[in-house]
Amino acid sequence: MAIEIRKARPADYDGIWEIFSTVIKSGDTYAFDPATTREGMMEYWLTPGMETFAAVEDGKVIGTYYLKPNQVGLGNHTGNCGYMVHPGARGKGLGAMLCGHSIATAKAAGYLGIQFNFVVSTNATAVKLWQKLGFTIIGTTPNGFRHQQLGLVDTYIMYQAL
Amino acid sequence: MAIEIRKARPADYDGIWEIFSTVIKSGDTYAFDPATTREGMMEYWLTPGMETFAAVEDGKVIGTYYLKPNQVGLGNHTGNCGYMVHPGARGKGLGAMLCGHSIATAKAAGYLGIQFNFVVSTNATAVKLWQKLGFTIIGTTPNGFRHQQLGLVDTYIMYQAL
């Protein structure tokens, strides 16, 4: 497995869009409206102030994540990340790789912690993975997410000190 | 006390800036960098997608708040608000008035709840006020805020169902 994780370049944006548009379609894991356009993706995933990374294997983008301050100014020492894996690249441990890379990147950049604001509680695989990688549930938003199959479900706030 | 709370108009922006710039100077309650410029204020407090309100007494803006979705897309049924009171208008119960107005506005707009993401834990007056007005602490971010006097202090996530 030769997967390289590096800063996303404009040449990666088509690949990131393929991942983003496919992943959000199910409406069961991300807040992004399943009908989000490519312009919307650029705003949510590749906007100035975010560092966006691409995981590349054999020249194909198979995963992506972003790192940004979770708050402005006096709260900008806590980072925030989002991760997406191409559905065709599941089962390789790529989610854990991306998260591990983000933790190292955030540490090197001087962040004191990483917070996820919106982990869908019914996404048990993700919740377990983040816990395995050191994150703790620090709060629950009641009915935070309109799950496209299940209706309103809670969302978790998760945190890890660095 | 004849205080009117209504949508902010461009003619109010000078008054809102007077409040914003004064309130953030102490660096003990808001994430905004105490050196935030007026352009920064426009982005944080008066950006498209937010509804911003002004509380006006005798033609002077003495308070302001915003209401916006706390998340995009499938999480946009939870609102988020921020409130500021002119230091010269403290003790009138204006914070509670603004919050009450925001709750009614959010309810009317169809929001199912309001979440505060970043309540500085040492700001006991605010925490008590939000609790009195129906909000509950649903989570704590360890060391979320760089308090200008106290150093790193926790921040609370607070929520109220509507």
Short mmCIF file of N, CA, C and O in Angstrom, two decimals, chain A residues 22-87:
data_model
loop_
_atom_site.label_atom_id
_atom_site.label_comp_id
_atom_site.label_asym_id
_atom_site.label_seq_id
_atom_site.Cartn_x
_atom_site.Cartn_y
_atom_site.Cartn_z
N THR A 22 -19.92 11.99 -3.74
CA THR A 22 -20.39 10.62 -3.52
C THR A 22 -20.73 10.41 -2.05
O THR A 22 -21.79 9.86 -1.72
N VAL A 23 -19.83 10.87 -1.17
CA VAL A 23 -20.00 10.61 0.26
C VAL A 23 -21.23 11.32 0.84
O VAL A 23 -21.93 10.76 1.68
N ILE A 24 -21.50 12.54 0.38
CA ILE A 24 -22.61 13.29 1.00
C ILE A 24 -23.97 12.81 0.50
O ILE A 24 -25.00 13.12 1.11
N LYS A 25 -24.00 12.05 -0.59
CA LYS A 25 -25.27 11.65 -1.21
C LYS A 25 -26.18 10.87 -0.26
O LYS A 25 -27.40 10.98 -0.33
N SER A 26 -25.58 10.07 0.62
CA SER A 26 -26.39 9.21 1.49
C SER A 26 -27.06 10.01 2.62
O SER A 26 -28.02 9.54 3.22
N GLY A 27 -26.57 11.19 2.92
CA GLY A 27 -27.21 12.02 3.96
C GLY A 27 -27.26 11.35 5.31
O GLY A 27 -28.20 11.56 6.09
N ASP A 28 -26.25 10.54 5.63
CA ASP A 28 -26.28 9.85 6.93
C ASP A 28 -25.04 10.11 7.79
O ASP A 28 -24.95 9.58 8.89
N THR A 29 -24.09 10.93 7.30
CA THR A 29 -22.87 11.13 8.07
C THR A 29 -22.39 12.59 8.15
O THR A 29 -21.73 12.96 9.10
N TYR A 30 -22.70 13.38 7.14
CA TYR A 30 -22.21 14.76 7.11
C TYR A 30 -23.36 15.75 7.06
O TYR A 30 -24.42 15.45 6.50
N ALA A 31 -23.14 16.93 7.63
CA ALA A 31 -24.17 17.97 7.60
C ALA A 31 -24.42 18.47 6.18
O ALA A 31 -25.54 18.86 5.85
N PHE A 32 -23.41 18.45 5.33
CA PHE A 32 -23.54 19.01 3.98
C PHE A 32 -24.79 18.51 3.27
O PHE A 32 -25.01 17.29 3.19
N ASP A 33 -25.58 19.42 2.76
CA ASP A 33 -26.76 19.08 1.97
C ASP A 33 -26.34 18.12 0.85
O ASP A 33 -25.39 18.41 0.12
N PRO A 34 -27.04 16.98 0.70
CA PRO A 34 -26.68 16.04 -0.37
C PRO A 34 -26.66 16.69 -1.75
O PRO A 34 -26.02 16.17 -2.67
N ALA A 35 -27.34 17.82 -1.91
CA ALA A 35 -27.36 18.51 -3.21
C ALA A 35 -26.30 19.61 -3.32
O ALA A 35 -26.34 20.42 -4.23
N THR A 36 -25.34 19.63 -2.39
CA THR A 36 -24.28 20.65 -2.43
C THR A 36 -23.57 20.63 -3.79
O THR A 36 -23.25 19.57 -4.32
N THR A 37 -23.36 21.82 -4.34
CA THR A 37 -22.67 21.94 -5.63
C THR A 37 -21.15 21.92 -5.43
O THR A 37 -20.66 22.01 -4.31
N ARG A 38 -20.44 21.86 -6.53
CA ARG A 38 -18.98 21.92 -6.46
C ARG A 38 -18.50 23.25 -5.86
O ARG A 38 -17.52 23.28 -5.12
N GLU A 39 -19.22 24.34 -6.15
CA GLU A 39 -18.88 25.63 -5.55
C GLU A 39 -19.05 25.56 -4.03
O GLU A 39 -18.25 26.10 -3.27
N GLY A 40 -20.11 24.87 -3.59
CA GLY A 40 -20.32 24.69 -2.15
C GLY A 40 -19.18 23.89 -1.52
O GLY A 40 -18.68 24.24 -0.45
N MET A 41 -18.76 22.86 -2.21
CA MET A 41 -17.64 22.05 -1.72
C MET A 41 -16.39 22.91 -1.55
O MET A 41 -15.70 22.82 -0.53
N MET A 42 -16.12 23.75 -2.53
CA MET A 42 -14.94 24.62 -2.44
C MET A 42 -15.02 25.48 -1.18
O MET A 42 -14.02 25.67 -0.49
N GLU A 43 -16.22 25.96 -0.86
CA GLU A 43 -16.40 26.81 0.32
C GLU A 43 -16.23 26.01 1.61
O GLU A 43 -15.63 26.48 2.57
N TYR A 44 -16.76 24.78 1.63
CA TYR A 44 -16.76 24.00 2.88
C TYR A 44 -15.46 23.24 3.12
O TYR A 44 -15.16 22.86 4.25
N TRP A 45 -14.73 22.95 2.04
CA TRP A 45 -13.60 22.01 2.17
C TRP A 45 -12.26 22.61 1.74
O TRP A 45 -11.21 22.11 2.11
N LEU A 46 -12.32 23.69 0.94
CA LEU A 46 -11.09 24.20 0.34
C LEU A 46 -11.01 25.72 0.40
O LEU A 46 -10.47 26.37 -0.49
N THR A 47 -11.56 26.27 1.46
CA THR A 47 -11.63 27.72 1.57
C THR A 47 -10.35 28.25 2.21
O THR A 47 -9.68 27.53 2.96
N PRO A 48 -9.95 29.49 1.91
CA PRO A 48 -8.76 30.05 2.57
C PRO A 48 -8.93 30.00 4.09
O PRO A 48 -10.03 30.20 4.60
N GLY A 49 -7.84 29.72 4.79
CA GLY A 49 -7.92 29.58 6.25
C GLY A 49 -7.97 28.12 6.68
O GLY A 49 -7.76 27.80 7.84
N MET A 50 -8.27 27.24 5.73
CA MET A 50 -8.22 25.79 5.97
C MET A 50 -6.98 25.24 5.32
O MET A 50 -6.58 25.70 4.25
N GLU A 51 -6.39 24.20 5.93
CA GLU A 51 -5.37 23.41 5.24
C GLU A 51 -6.07 22.13 4.79
O GLU A 51 -6.63 21.41 5.63
N THR A 52 -6.04 21.86 3.49
CA THR A 52 -6.71 20.67 2.97
C THR A 52 -5.68 19.70 2.41
O THR A 52 -4.75 20.11 1.71
N PHE A 53 -5.85 18.44 2.74
CA PHE A 53 -4.91 17.40 2.35
C PHE A 53 -5.59 16.38 1.45
O PHE A 53 -6.81 16.20 1.50
N ALA A 54 -4.78 15.72 0.63
CA ALA A 54 -5.27 14.65 -0.24
C ALA A 54 -4.43 13.40 0.03
O ALA A 54 -3.21 13.49 0.18
N ALA A 55 -5.12 12.27 0.10
CA ALA A 55 -4.43 10.98 0.15
C ALA A 55 -4.47 10.41 -1.26
O ALA A 55 -5.54 10.29 -1.86
N VAL A 56 -3.29 10.10 -1.78
CA VAL A 56 -3.17 9.71 -3.18
C VAL A 56 -2.54 8.32 -3.28
O VAL A 56 -1.54 8.04 -2.64
N GLU A 57 -3.17 7.47 -4.09
CA GLU A 57 -2.63 6.14 -4.35
C GLU A 57 -2.68 5.90 -5.85
O GLU A 57 -3.74 6.08 -6.47
N ASP A 58 -1.56 5.53 -6.44
CA ASP A 58 -1.48 5.32 -7.90
C ASP A 58 -2.06 6.50 -8.66
O ASP A 58 -2.85 6.32 -9.61
N GLY A 59 -1.75 7.70 -8.21
CA GLY A 59 -2.20 8.90 -8.93
C GLY A 59 -3.65 9.25 -8.73
O GLY A 59 -4.14 10.23 -9.31
N LYS A 60 -4.38 8.49 -7.92
CA LYS A 60 -5.81 8.76 -7.71
C LYS A 60 -6.04 9.25 -6.28
O LYS A 60 -5.49 8.71 -5.33
N VAL A 61 -6.86 10.30 -6.16
CA VAL A 61 -7.20 10.81 -4.83
C VAL A 61 -8.22 9.87 -4.19
O VAL A 61 -9.32 9.69 -4.72
N ILE A 62 -7.84 9.24 -3.07
CA ILE A 62 -8.74 8.26 -2.45
C ILE A 62 -9.24 8.74 -1.08
O ILE A 62 -10.09 8.10 -0.47
N GLY A 63 -8.71 9.86 -0.61
CA GLY A 63 -9.19 10.40 0.66
C GLY A 63 -8.78 11.85 0.80
O GLY A 63 -7.90 12.33 0.06
N THR A 64 -9.41 12.55 1.71
CA THR A 64 -9.09 13.97 1.91
C THR A 64 -9.47 14.37 3.33
O THR A 64 -10.37 13.77 3.94
N TYR A 65 -8.77 15.35 3.86
CA TYR A 65 -9.20 15.94 5.14
C TYR A 65 -8.80 17.40 5.17
O TYR A 65 -7.96 17.85 4.38
N TYR A 66 -9.45 18.13 6.07
CA TYR A 66 -9.05 19.53 6.29
C TYR A 66 -8.74 19.73 7.76
O TYR A 66 -9.24 18.99 8.63
N LEU A 67 -7.92 20.72 8.03
CA LEU A 67 -7.60 21.17 9.39
C LEU A 67 -7.75 22.67 9.42
O LEU A 67 -7.24 23.37 8.53
N LYS A 68 -8.48 23.18 10.41
CA LYS A 68 -8.63 24.63 10.56
C LYS A 68 -8.86 24.96 12.03
O LYS A 68 -9.20 24.07 12.82
N PRO A 69 -8.68 26.22 12.41
CA PRO A 69 -9.00 26.60 13.79
C PRO A 69 -10.51 26.42 14.00
O PRO A 69 -11.30 26.77 13.14
N ASN A 70 -10.88 25.89 15.18
CA ASN A 70 -12.30 25.69 15.45
C ASN A 70 -13.00 26.98 15.83
O ASN A 70 -14.21 27.09 15.69
N GLN A 71 -12.23 27.94 16.34
CA GLN A 71 -12.76 29.26 16.67
C GLN A 71 -11.76 30.30 16.19
O GLN A 71 -10.62 29.97 15.92
N VAL A 72 -12.18 31.55 16.14
CA VAL A 72 -11.28 32.64 15.77
C VAL A 72 -10.49 33.07 17.01
O VAL A 72 -10.74 32.59 18.12
N GLY A 73 -9.55 33.97 16.79
CA GLY A 73 -8.87 34.71 17.86
C GLY A 73 -8.44 33.91 19.07
O GLY A 73 -7.57 33.04 18.98
N LEU A 74 -9.05 34.18 20.20
CA LEU A 74 -8.63 33.63 21.48
C LEU A 74 -9.07 32.17 21.67
O LEU A 74 -8.85 31.58 22.72
N GLY A 75 -9.70 31.61 20.63
CA GLY A 75 -10.06 30.20 20.66
C GLY A 75 -9.39 29.42 19.53
O GLY A 75 -9.71 28.26 19.31
N ASN A 76 -8.44 30.05 18.83
CA ASN A 76 -7.88 29.42 17.62
C ASN A 76 -6.78 28.40 17.89
O ASN A 76 -6.14 27.91 16.96
N HIS A 77 -6.57 28.07 19.17
CA HIS A 77 -5.60 27.02 19.50
C HIS A 77 -6.24 25.63 19.54
O HIS A 77 -5.55 24.64 19.80
N THR A 78 -7.54 25.55 19.36
CA THR A 78 -8.21 24.26 19.19
C THR A 78 -8.49 24.08 17.71
O THR A 78 -9.08 24.97 17.08
N GLY A 79 -8.07 22.96 17.16
CA GLY A 79 -8.28 22.71 15.74
C GLY A 79 -9.59 21.98 15.49
O GLY A 79 -10.25 21.48 16.40
N ASN A 80 -9.98 21.96 14.23
CA ASN A 80 -11.16 21.22 13.80
C ASN A 80 -10.82 20.52 12.48
O ASN A 80 -10.13 21.10 11.64
N CYS A 81 -11.27 19.29 12.35
CA CYS A 81 -10.97 18.52 11.14
C CYS A 81 -12.22 17.84 10.60
O CYS A 81 -13.17 17.57 11.34
N GLY A 82 -12.20 17.57 9.31
CA GLY A 82 -13.20 16.72 8.68
C GLY A 82 -12.46 15.78 7.73
O GLY A 82 -11.45 16.17 7.13
N TYR A 83 -12.96 14.56 7.60
CA TYR A 83 -12.28 13.52 6.83
C TYR A 83 -13.27 12.87 5.87
O TYR A 83 -14.43 12.65 6.22
N MET A 84 -12.80 12.51 4.68
CA MET A 84 -13.64 11.74 3.76
C MET A 84 -12.78 10.71 3.03
O MET A 84 -11.68 11.03 2.58
N VAL A 85 -13.34 9.52 2.90
CA VAL A 85 -12.66 8.42 2.20
C VAL A 85 -13.51 8.04 1.00
O VAL A 85 -14.74 7.95 1.10
N HIS A 86 -12.87 7.84 -0.13
CA HIS A 86 -13.59 7.39 -1.32
C HIS A 86 -14.26 6.05 -1.02
O HIS A 86 -13.59 5.14 -0.49
N PRO A 87 -15.55 5.90 -1.34
CA PRO A 87 -16.23 4.63 -1.04
C PRO A 87 -15.48 3.42 -1.60
O PRO A 87 -15.48 2.35 -0.98
#
